[in-house]
Amino acid sequence: MPPSNDLKDGGELRIIGFLCNWCSYSGADAAGVARLEQPTDLRIIRTPCTGRIDPLFILRALINGADGVLVSGCHPGDCHYVEGNFHARRRLETLKRILPISGIDPERFKYTWVSASESGRWQETVREFTAKIHALGPAPRMTDVVSRSKDLSLEGLLLQDENGGA
Amino acid sequence: MNNTVIAYYPGCSGKGSSAEYDLSTRTVLRHLGVDALEVENWSCCGSSPAHAVDHVLSAALSGRNLARVRSMGHDLVTTPCPSCLSNLKNAAHAVRDDDVRAKVNSLLDEECPTDVEAISTLQFFLEQVGLDTIQEAVVNPMPTLRVVCYYGCLTTRPPKLMCFDDPENPMSMDNILECCGIEVIPFPLKVDCCGAAFGMPRNDISSRLSGNILNMASELEADAVVVACPLCQMNLDLRQNQVNKACGTHHQMPIFYFTQLMGLSMGLSKKNLGLSKLAVNPEPCLARAGVR
Amino acid sequence: MQAITIQEQDNDFRAEVERRSGQSMVECYQCGNCTAGCPFDFAYDLPVSKIMRLVQLGQREIVLSCHSIWLCASCKTCTTRCPNSIDVAKIMDVLRHMARESGHIKERTVKAFEDSFLASVKKTGRLHEVGVALGYEMRTGRFLTDIDLVQTMVSKGKLSIKPHSMHNSDQVAEIFKRFNGGIHE
Amino acid sequence: MHIGVFVCHCGSNISGTVDCPQTAKAAGEFPDVVYSTDEMYTCSEPGQESIIRAIKEHNLDGVVVASCSPRMHEATFRRTVERAGLNPYMFEMANIREHVSWVGRDKALNTRKAIDLIGMAVAKLRNGTPLFSERFNVTRKLMVIGGGVAGIQAALDAADSGIEVVLVERETTIGGKMAKLDKTFPTIDCSSCVLGPKMVEVAQHPKITLYAASEVDNVSGYVGNFTVQVRKRAVYVDWDACTGCGLCTEKCPSRKTPDPFNELIATTTAINIPFPQAIPKKATINPDYCLQLTKGKCGVCAKVCPVGCIDFEQQDKIEEVQVGAIVVATGYDLFDYSVYKQYGAGKLPDVITSLQYERLLNASGPTGGHVLRPSDGAEPKHVVFIQCVGSRDKSKGRAYCSSFCCMYTAKQAILTKSHLPDSQSYVFYMDIRSPGKGYDEFTRRTQELYGAQYIRGRVSSIHQHGSSLVVRGADTLAGMQVEIKADLVVLAVGIEPSRNSQKLAATLHISADTDGFFMEGHPKLKPVETNTAGVFLAGCCQGPRDIPTSVSMGSAAAAKAMVLFSNEQLESDPQVATVNATRCVGCYKCVKTCPFGAILESEDRWKNPKAEVLPTICKGCGICSVTCPHGAIQLNHFTDNQLLAEVNAICPLPTI
Ligand SMILES: Cc1cc2nc3c(=O)[nH]c(=O)nc-3n(C[C@H](O)[C@H](O)[C@H](O)COP(=O)(O)OP(=O)(O)OC[C@H]3O[C@@H](n4cnc5c(N)ncnc54)[C@H](O)[C@@H]3O)c2cc1C
Ligand SMILES: Cc1cc2nc3c(=O)[nH]c(=O)nc-3n(C[C@H](O)[C@H](O)[C@H](O)COP(=O)(O)OP(=O)(O)OC[C@H]3O[C@@H](n4cnc5c(N)ncnc54)[C@H](O)[C@@H]3O)c2cc1C
Ligand code: SF4
Ligand code: SF4
Ligand code: SF4
Ligand code: SF4
Ligand code: SF4
Ligand code: SF4
Ligand code: SF4
Ligand code: SF4
């Protein structure tokens, strides 16, 4: 394993971003093209749509020790797949309600909408979220959270909410 | 409609300049089996001067009356006067906001309730008594009486607050009077303001606006104007001579409250409808319409 | 005509109007519909849509010292027809409150009428029409106002020299006292 | 697995703030990485060659390129690895330019971030599988829905290029709104002189099949292979036989039938041909007004028809049509202004809509082109036009501008002057929107040459006063209330999507914007495409458009269909959902969630319920994957395992 996994010694925290391909990932690209300086903590995972983002990915990241998770997609009504971001919104709202039960500070998770042209907005988002996570400091060890999440069967909770269908 | 009891807020003018509105409203309600129970120890709503001075003061003056209604065990109050209604509704609406409620309550001896609603007696006639019941009670239709209905500005406005009838083309009075066998002519100025608020301080303004309404009514060859508002009535009836003087006209246009014509069509006595209290004598017009 | 220096506009004024009325001034796109329907426009010195514009431009002095805000009858025609659903009448109300507070009284008779009306309510709990008229005449010195009406009203039994009775009228007086005590903002 | 990693310098674009050699070295330590190197320009000819060489030399079965955004060069490198014999989906990119070197200033931190991103790409690749696209045939036939000027243009352009076209029109004639107009801005040429020949061409074109009085009931299939069910409404006349002679319409006694072609300001007969130039020129019976169909007695038309084509028993017919692409051109309807009670709510006879006015101006309209007002048939002298009625009015739920009403109002003011030289026109406007070649000059001419008086302000109310209409408005420039005693008031009513558009959008799996207009693929770069492959848009169904733009869009949509049809076969994107039948319990939650109807309620060999994805319809959004309670439906190339591997690469599971 390369040493880079120990992020904390550079003063960086572990922040994971889940971005939809069409709007926010392009927006982040556009911010790069415009050389809009951002903190370096964020690592971005590309998905086709925010509707592809399973809340369990986020939960897993936080349980595994991520200090923050940022989700960003197309503005409501702008989804490349018509309604993917509405599904995402509903699922992520549920996640927000469930995080405190599992002992995770919900402040460590944020979702937002950034379009492909909003490079400035993306820069702001990254700056603000990174600053917030730094203000919260490194996440506490999640050992007890892991066991608790099993007790509560969080996965069941999340899935239940989804059962409403489209 | 047997022996329904409603809380009833007459408003100050009901005890003075619009005594005949109060009287005829109660008479017709009673005839239709509704007991109008006067709100105990009510006070003035502050009318337009109060909200022209301060919204919290205005809400507090009406809030006190809402509290009176609540203490009678009622959650609905009716009033014949659109200006009072507007204030009662405004207060009932405003106190749903926590901040405003705190401010209002700080002016009052008691808590302003949040669950009392206010509607006009006009709305009560239309929605709770119903056109069918009204029609059944008509014994004396007046098909030769041609009237226009003038609603004024406040009966339906602002629509978000009043939630009654159409703000641009209200039809509630038209429909009730047609039920009473009276010919109602469509009136284009039915929601134009008559300027009543300025009757005393700026009579020049109110005379001009009231003049427009009287002119249009006589151009349409109406026998009378029918209103549901004491302020409109006072402006058009009591001040008709002032209007004539200011506009150089010679109107002798009777201005009825709709409840008076309802009562006449139901064969109720003129005395109990306060017809003699109208400033412009309605008798010639009623005689032509065949009302004894 | 005076020139407005745009950078010197009083944004606090605009913000205060927005806060007290709960309306957003930017939404007004100056279509003029409020002016078009205002029954009092003929008596106004500033048409209501211009007042909206001048508030947008933060022109406190011009707005608070106009006559129009005293002549608005709250008929709500403007509010009902504004394509942006702005409660224009409420803004007019708020401007009159602000004019009162800052001593910009452009229609003395209107203010006198409002004052006598409220004084009457404060005194007796209910409106006493004779009381209002007398109070108004005292305040304005316009002694024969509506004297022609008095005769008719008396003959129709609509005018009582004594106020209509209610008990606990002091409760109402209390409301006014607390109000004057400045409990509200 | 044997993975190769290639770290790109991009000149100094990346290497300026990322230590590329060190990054490559660190990447070599990730599991399964057998080769790693750094390159100056990976996408250049020599850069690609070195990848191909490394694949062969090191026997690589997976490649990671750490360079720019995958949105830039993913396709390039997929082709590169494919040339070396690898499956193109055994390739991942780490975006170390847009997301690292260009946004971070600290070289050490950037380098660490670049290494992490490569670690994530390697982890994802290790969980990836080869994917294969399918090739399928294309039906080279185009359906155009809506026969307004936009649809006509699309149909003619496509047909002229040799493509079979099916044109489906809801009304009994094509032509849309343009057929009702008198003259058109900005040239004031006769509308039917321009449109008429095109309509005839549609009727005569050997490649065009016209279904009038028809609607699309259902659409299934996918790009290149749509199956469309077209409902041919009963018209009670055998159109194959009808010659359009019009004898029936002369004799029909039911003369009080409302005439929608004349915008209801005139009446017609129960059996009618909407106008002389109608295409198809066939008679139709309005069943609500036909005495035979409502009361069972009359049958006059059947008696007089020389070819005996009246058929009172006719029923709707459904026909199935196979097409490869669809152009939607369903146009617009007018806003119902009766919500404006202060304008008389449709009850004042002399307050009319702009389109009704077009009929009054039109020589083939009910007044023969004489402007006579509806109430008493008199010539109006003072004509008031009110713009933005039902447009730019948030309180009526219509925040948008209808875009062409400023222009047609100016046109109508000019035409009023030429019809009635003694008349005076007044136009109430908020802004004059005339952005087009010659457009602003046109609105200036309206005022300077034709004397129309423009008044900036809205109108508050209109009421009848004697035989005139009192229009009360404001002139905000003068800062005053104004009143006009008018003889006729014309409302420039706004437009809204054609009725039932919402249903059509659902049928076609395309989306609509908040105002109900169909949504384009991209507002700038895909203005006539939709997000459903093979479905294109033209004209006002996408938003308010005047005739020149509607026609351009018709041509553009046809061109897009031709591009599609230039391929013998199409290739499907394999990044679609697949169902793991052993895990699927057949709950069909995914079926309900898929926005594109790409999942079928199917069965396996033993009749157990199972979900089945139609790969050609699936758009690869992955919404279903998250919905499935059993992880049974997975989106290829973005599977749970692949995405979780990325998460684990940055945040390894803590050891408890
Ligand atoms: C009063 C007025 C005057 C105008 N004057 C001018 C002018 O002078 N110059 C100018 O450039 N523009 C003018 N316009 C604008 C012009 O009308 C439009 O730009 C043009 O008509 C748009 O064409 P379209 O084909 O998109 O829509 P439409 O003309 O609306 O055609 C749509 C067609 O689709 C059919 N349809 C709808 N739904 C379905 C369905 N579900 N299935 C099958 N068929 C369906 C309709 O029946 C119709 O035939 C004017 C508009 C108005 C209202
Ligand atoms: C300040 C500004 C901001 C704008 N913002 C927007 C916006 O936000 N959104 C929007 O939609 N539009 C915007 N526009 C409009 C937009 O720029 C144009 O719509 C668009 O660029 C037009 O593209 P074009 O290809 O027609 O012309 P151009 O972009 O002008 O391209 C023409 C090309 O042809 C070349 N060329 C010219 N003559 C010859 C010749 N004889 N031989 C060979 N080549 C030749 C030129 O060099 C040029 O590369 C903006 C315009 C300006 C001025
Ligand atoms: S009607 Fe509304 S938008 Fe129009 S000018 Fe008045 S306040 Fe502004
Ligand atoms: S509320 Fe006031 S400003 Fe508005 S229309 Fe009425 S009088 Fe004019
Ligand atoms: S692959 Fe991307 S990063 Fe590398 S040289 Fe090409 S453009 Fe630059
Ligand atoms: S008479 Fe017969 S052929 Fe002639 S138009 Fe009528 S239906 Fe057609
Ligand atoms: S049968 Fe119907 S369509 Fe035919 S002539 Fe009679 S009424 Fe007209
Ligand atoms: S085009 Fe002109 S008239 Fe039409 S909505 Fe836009 S601004 Fe109003
Ligand atoms: S949701 Fe999952 S289990 Fe249910 S039918 Fe779809 S694939 Fe099968
Ligand atoms: S990936 Fe999207 S389009 Fe494909 S089947 Fe799943 S939900 Fe439907």
CSV table of N, CA and C in Angstrom, one decimal, chain C residues 88-178:
chain,number,residue,atom,x,y,z
C,88,VAL,N,-49.4,45.4,-3.1
C,88,VAL,CA,-49.0,46.8,-3.2
C,88,VAL,C,-49.7,47.6,-2.2
C,89,ALA,N,-51.0,47.3,-1.9
C,89,ALA,CA,-51.7,48.1,-0.9
C,89,ALA,C,-51.1,48.0,0.5
C,90,LYS,N,-50.5,46.8,0.8
C,90,LYS,CA,-49.8,46.7,2.0
C,90,LYS,C,-48.6,47.6,2.1
C,91,ILE,N,-47.9,47.7,0.9
C,91,ILE,CA,-46.7,48.6,0.9
C,91,ILE,C,-47.2,50.0,1.1
C,92,MET,N,-48.3,50.4,0.5
C,92,MET,CA,-48.8,51.8,0.7
C,92,MET,C,-49.1,52.0,2.2
C,93,ASP,N,-49.7,51.0,2.8
C,93,ASP,CA,-50.0,51.1,4.2
C,93,ASP,C,-48.7,51.3,5.0
C,94,VAL,N,-47.7,50.5,4.8
C,94,VAL,CA,-46.4,50.6,5.5
C,94,VAL,C,-45.8,51.9,5.3
C,95,LEU,N,-45.9,52.4,4.0
C,95,LEU,CA,-45.3,53.8,3.8
C,95,LEU,C,-46.0,54.8,4.6
C,96,ARG,N,-47.3,54.7,4.7
C,96,ARG,CA,-48.0,55.7,5.5
C,96,ARG,C,-47.6,55.6,7.0
C,97,HIS,N,-47.4,54.3,7.5
C,97,HIS,CA,-46.9,54.2,8.9
C,97,HIS,C,-45.6,54.9,9.0
C,98,MET,N,-44.7,54.7,8.0
C,98,MET,CA,-43.4,55.3,8.1
C,98,MET,C,-43.4,56.8,8.1
C,99,ALA,N,-44.3,57.3,7.2
C,99,ALA,CA,-44.5,58.7,7.1
C,99,ALA,C,-45.0,59.3,8.4
C,100,ARG,N,-45.9,58.7,9.0
C,100,ARG,CA,-46.4,59.1,10.3
C,100,ARG,C,-45.3,59.1,11.3
C,101,GLU,N,-44.6,58.0,11.4
C,101,GLU,CA,-43.5,57.9,12.4
C,101,GLU,C,-42.5,59.0,12.2
C,102,SER,N,-42.2,59.4,11.0
C,102,SER,CA,-41.1,60.3,10.7
C,102,SER,C,-41.6,61.8,10.6
C,103,GLY,N,-42.9,61.9,10.9
C,103,GLY,CA,-43.5,63.3,10.9
C,103,GLY,C,-43.7,63.9,9.5
C,104,HIS,N,-43.8,63.0,8.4
C,104,HIS,CA,-44.1,63.5,7.1
C,104,HIS,C,-45.6,63.5,6.9
C,105,ILE,N,-46.3,64.6,7.3
C,105,ILE,CA,-47.7,64.5,7.2
C,105,ILE,C,-48.2,65.4,6.1
C,106,LYS,N,-48.5,64.8,4.9
C,106,LYS,CA,-48.8,65.6,3.8
C,106,LYS,C,-50.3,65.8,3.6
C,107,GLU,N,-51.1,65.0,4.3
C,107,GLU,CA,-52.6,65.2,4.2
C,107,GLU,C,-53.1,65.4,5.6
C,108,ARG,N,-53.1,66.6,6.1
C,108,ARG,CA,-53.4,66.8,7.5
C,108,ARG,C,-54.9,66.4,7.8
C,109,THR,N,-55.8,66.6,6.9
C,109,THR,CA,-57.2,66.2,7.1
C,109,THR,C,-57.3,64.7,7.3
C,110,VAL,N,-56.6,64.0,6.4
C,110,VAL,CA,-56.7,62.5,6.5
C,110,VAL,C,-56.1,62.1,7.9
C,111,LYS,N,-55.0,62.6,8.3
C,111,LYS,CA,-54.4,62.2,9.5
C,111,LYS,C,-55.4,62.6,10.7
C,112,ALA,N,-55.9,63.8,10.6
C,112,ALA,CA,-56.8,64.2,11.6
C,112,ALA,C,-58.0,63.3,11.7
C,113,PHE,N,-58.5,62.9,10.6
C,113,PHE,CA,-59.7,61.9,10.6
C,113,PHE,C,-59.3,60.6,11.3
C,114,GLU,N,-58.1,60.1,10.9
C,114,GLU,CA,-57.7,58.8,11.5
C,114,GLU,C,-57.5,59.0,13.0
C,115,ASP,N,-56.9,60.1,13.4
C,115,ASP,CA,-56.6,60.3,14.8
C,115,ASP,C,-57.9,60.5,15.6
C,116,SER,N,-58.9,61.2,15.0
C,116,SER,CA,-60.1,61.4,15.8
C,116,SER,C,-60.9,60.1,15.9
C,117,PHE,N,-60.8,59.3,14.8
C,117,PHE,CA,-61.5,58.0,14.8
C,117,PHE,C,-60.9,57.2,15.9
C,118,LEU,N,-59.6,57.1,15.9
C,118,LEU,CA,-59.0,56.2,16.9
C,118,LEU,C,-59.2,56.7,18.3
C,119,ALA,N,-59.1,58.1,18.5
C,119,ALA,CA,-59.3,58.6,19.8
C,119,ALA,C,-60.7,58.3,20.3
C,120,SER,N,-61.7,58.3,19.4
C,120,SER,CA,-63.0,58.0,19.8
C,120,SER,C,-63.1,56.6,20.2
C,121,VAL,N,-62.5,55.7,19.5
C,121,VAL,CA,-62.5,54.3,19.9
C,121,VAL,C,-61.8,54.1,21.2
C,122,LYS,N,-60.7,54.8,21.4
C,122,LYS,CA,-60.0,54.6,22.6
C,122,LYS,C,-60.8,55.0,23.8
C,123,LYS,N,-61.6,56.1,23.6
C,123,LYS,CA,-62.3,56.7,24.7
C,123,LYS,C,-63.5,55.8,25.0
C,124,THR,N,-64.2,55.3,24.0
C,124,THR,CA,-65.5,54.6,24.3
C,124,THR,C,-65.5,53.2,23.9
C,125,GLY,N,-64.5,52.7,23.3
C,125,GLY,CA,-64.4,51.3,23.0
C,125,GLY,C,-65.1,51.0,21.7
C,126,ARG,N,-66.1,51.8,21.3
C,126,ARG,CA,-66.8,51.7,20.0
C,126,ARG,C,-66.7,53.0,19.4
C,127,LEU,N,-66.9,53.0,18.1
C,127,LEU,CA,-66.9,54.2,17.3
C,127,LEU,C,-68.1,55.1,17.7
C,128,HIS,N,-67.9,56.3,17.9
C,128,HIS,CA,-69.0,57.2,18.2
C,128,HIS,C,-68.9,58.3,17.1
C,129,GLU,N,-69.9,58.2,16.2
C,129,GLU,CA,-69.7,59.0,14.9
C,129,GLU,C,-69.7,60.5,15.2
C,130,VAL,N,-70.5,61.0,16.2
C,130,VAL,CA,-70.5,62.4,16.5
C,130,VAL,C,-69.2,62.8,17.1
C,131,GLY,N,-68.7,61.9,17.9
C,131,GLY,CA,-67.4,62.1,18.5
C,131,GLY,C,-66.3,62.3,17.5
C,132,VAL,N,-66.3,61.4,16.5
C,132,VAL,CA,-65.3,61.5,15.4
C,132,VAL,C,-65.4,62.8,14.7
C,133,ALA,N,-66.6,63.2,14.4
C,133,ALA,CA,-66.8,64.5,13.6
C,133,ALA,C,-66.3,65.6,14.4
C,134,LEU,N,-66.7,65.6,15.7
C,134,LEU,CA,-66.3,66.7,16.6
C,134,LEU,C,-64.8,66.8,16.7
C,135,GLY,N,-64.2,65.6,16.9
C,135,GLY,CA,-62.7,65.5,17.1
C,135,GLY,C,-62.1,66.0,15.8
C,136,TYR,N,-62.6,65.6,14.7
C,136,TYR,CA,-62.0,66.0,13.4
C,136,TYR,C,-62.1,67.5,13.2
C,137,GLU,N,-63.3,68.1,13.6
C,137,GLU,CA,-63.4,69.5,13.4
C,137,GLU,C,-62.5,70.3,14.3
C,138,MET,N,-62.3,69.8,15.6
C,138,MET,CA,-61.4,70.4,16.5
C,138,MET,C,-60.0,70.4,15.9
C,139,ARG,N,-59.6,69.2,15.3
C,139,ARG,CA,-58.2,69.1,14.9
C,139,ARG,C,-57.9,69.9,13.6
C,140,THR,N,-59.0,70.1,12.8
C,140,THR,CA,-58.7,70.7,11.5
C,140,THR,C,-59.2,72.2,11.5
C,141,GLY,N,-60.1,72.5,12.4
C,141,GLY,CA,-60.7,73.8,12.4
C,141,GLY,C,-61.8,73.9,11.3
C,142,ARG,N,-62.1,72.8,10.7
C,142,ARG,CA,-63.1,72.8,9.6
C,142,ARG,C,-64.5,72.5,10.2
C,143,PHE,N,-65.0,73.6,10.8
C,143,PHE,CA,-66.2,73.3,11.7
C,143,PHE,C,-67.4,72.9,11.0
C,144,LEU,N,-67.8,73.2,9.8
C,144,LEU,CA,-69.1,72.8,9.4
C,144,LEU,C,-69.1,71.5,8.5
C,145,THR,N,-67.9,70.7,8.6
C,145,THR,CA,-67.9,69.5,7.8
C,145,THR,C,-69.1,68.6,8.1
C,146,ASP,N,-69.7,68.2,7.0
C,146,ASP,CA,-70.8,67.2,7.0
C,146,ASP,C,-72.0,67.7,7.8
C,147,ILE,N,-72.1,69.0,8.1
C,147,ILE,CA,-73.2,69.5,8.9
C,147,ILE,C,-74.5,69.2,8.2
C,148,ASP,N,-74.5,69.1,6.8
C,148,ASP,CA,-75.7,68.8,6.1
C,148,ASP,C,-76.2,67.4,6.4
C,149,LEU,N,-75.2,66.5,6.7
C,149,LEU,CA,-75.6,65.1,7.0
C,149,LEU,C,-76.3,65.0,8.3
C,150,VAL,N,-75.9,65.8,9.2
C,150,VAL,CA,-76.3,65.6,10.6
C,150,VAL,C,-77.8,65.7,10.7
C,151,GLN,N,-78.4,66.6,10.0
C,151,GLN,CA,-79.8,66.8,10.1
C,151,GLN,C,-80.5,65.5,9.6
C,152,THR,N,-80.1,65.0,8.4
C,152,THR,CA,-80.7,63.8,7.9
C,152,THR,C,-80.5,62.6,8.9
C,153,MET,N,-79.3,62.5,9.4
C,153,MET,CA,-79.1,61.4,10.3
C,153,MET,C,-79.9,61.4,11.6
C,154,VAL,N,-80.0,62.6,12.1
C,154,VAL,CA,-80.8,62.8,13.3
C,154,VAL,C,-82.2,62.4,13.0
C,155,SER,N,-82.7,62.9,11.9
C,155,SER,CA,-84.2,62.6,11.6
C,155,SER,C,-84.4,61.1,11.3
C,156,LYS,N,-83.4,60.4,10.9
C,156,LYS,CA,-83.5,59.0,10.6
C,156,LYS,C,-83.2,58.2,11.9
C,157,GLY,N,-82.9,58.9,12.9
C,157,GLY,CA,-82.5,58.1,14.1
C,157,GLY,C,-81.2,57.4,14.0
C,158,LYS,N,-80.3,57.9,13.3
C,158,LYS,CA,-79.0,57.2,13.1
C,158,LYS,C,-77.9,57.8,13.9
C,159,LEU,N,-78.2,59.0,14.5
C,159,LEU,CA,-77.1,59.7,15.2
C,159,LEU,C,-77.4,59.8,16.6
C,160,SER,N,-76.6,59.2,17.5
C,160,SER,CA,-76.9,59.4,18.9
C,160,SER,C,-75.8,60.4,19.4
C,161,ILE,N,-76.2,61.3,20.3
C,161,ILE,CA,-75.3,62.2,20.8
C,161,ILE,C,-74.4,61.5,21.8
C,162,LYS,N,-75.0,60.5,22.5
C,162,LYS,CA,-74.2,59.8,23.4
C,162,LYS,C,-73.5,58.5,22.7
C,163,PRO,N,-72.3,58.2,23.1
C,163,PRO,CA,-71.7,57.0,22.5
C,163,PRO,C,-72.5,55.7,22.9
C,164,HIS,N,-72.5,54.8,22.0
C,164,HIS,CA,-73.2,53.5,22.2
C,164,HIS,C,-72.4,52.8,23.4
C,165,SER,N,-73.2,52.2,24.3
C,165,SER,CA,-72.5,51.7,25.5
C,165,SER,C,-71.9,50.4,25.3
C,166,MET,N,-70.8,50.2,25.9
C,166,MET,CA,-70.2,48.9,26.2
C,166,MET,C,-69.6,48.9,27.5
C,167,HIS,N,-69.5,47.8,28.3
C,167,HIS,CA,-68.8,47.9,29.5
C,167,HIS,C,-67.3,47.5,29.2
C,168,ASN,N,-66.5,47.7,30.2
C,168,ASN,CA,-65.1,47.4,30.0
C,168,ASN,C,-64.5,48.2,28.8
C,169,SER,N,-65.0,49.3,28.5
C,169,SER,CA,-64.3,50.1,27.4
C,169,SER,C,-62.9,50.4,27.7
C,170,ASP,N,-62.6,50.3,29.1
C,170,ASP,CA,-61.2,50.6,29.5
C,170,ASP,C,-60.2,49.5,28.9
C,171,GLN,N,-60.8,48.3,28.7
C,171,GLN,CA,-59.9,47.3,28.1
C,171,GLN,C,-59.4,47.7,26.7
C,172,VAL,N,-60.2,48.4,26.0
C,172,VAL,CA,-59.8,48.9,24.7
C,172,VAL,C,-58.8,50.1,24.8
C,173,ALA,N,-59.1,50.9,25.8
C,173,ALA,CA,-58.2,52.0,26.1
C,173,ALA,C,-56.8,51.5,26.4
C,174,GLU,N,-56.8,50.3,27.2
C,174,GLU,CA,-55.5,49.7,27.5
C,174,GLU,C,-54.7,49.3,26.3
C,175,ILE,N,-55.5,48.8,25.3
C,175,ILE,CA,-54.8,48.4,24.1
C,175,ILE,C,-54.0,49.6,23.5
C,176,PHE,N,-54.7,50.7,23.5
C,176,PHE,CA,-54.0,51.9,22.9
C,176,PHE,C,-52.9,52.3,23.8
C,177,LYS,N,-53.1,52.2,25.1
C,177,LYS,CA,-52.0,52.7,26.0
C,177,LYS,C,-50.8,51.9,25.8
C,178,ARG,N,-51.0,50.5,25.8
C,178,ARG,CA,-49.8,49.7,25.6
C,178,ARG,C,-49.2,49.9,24.2
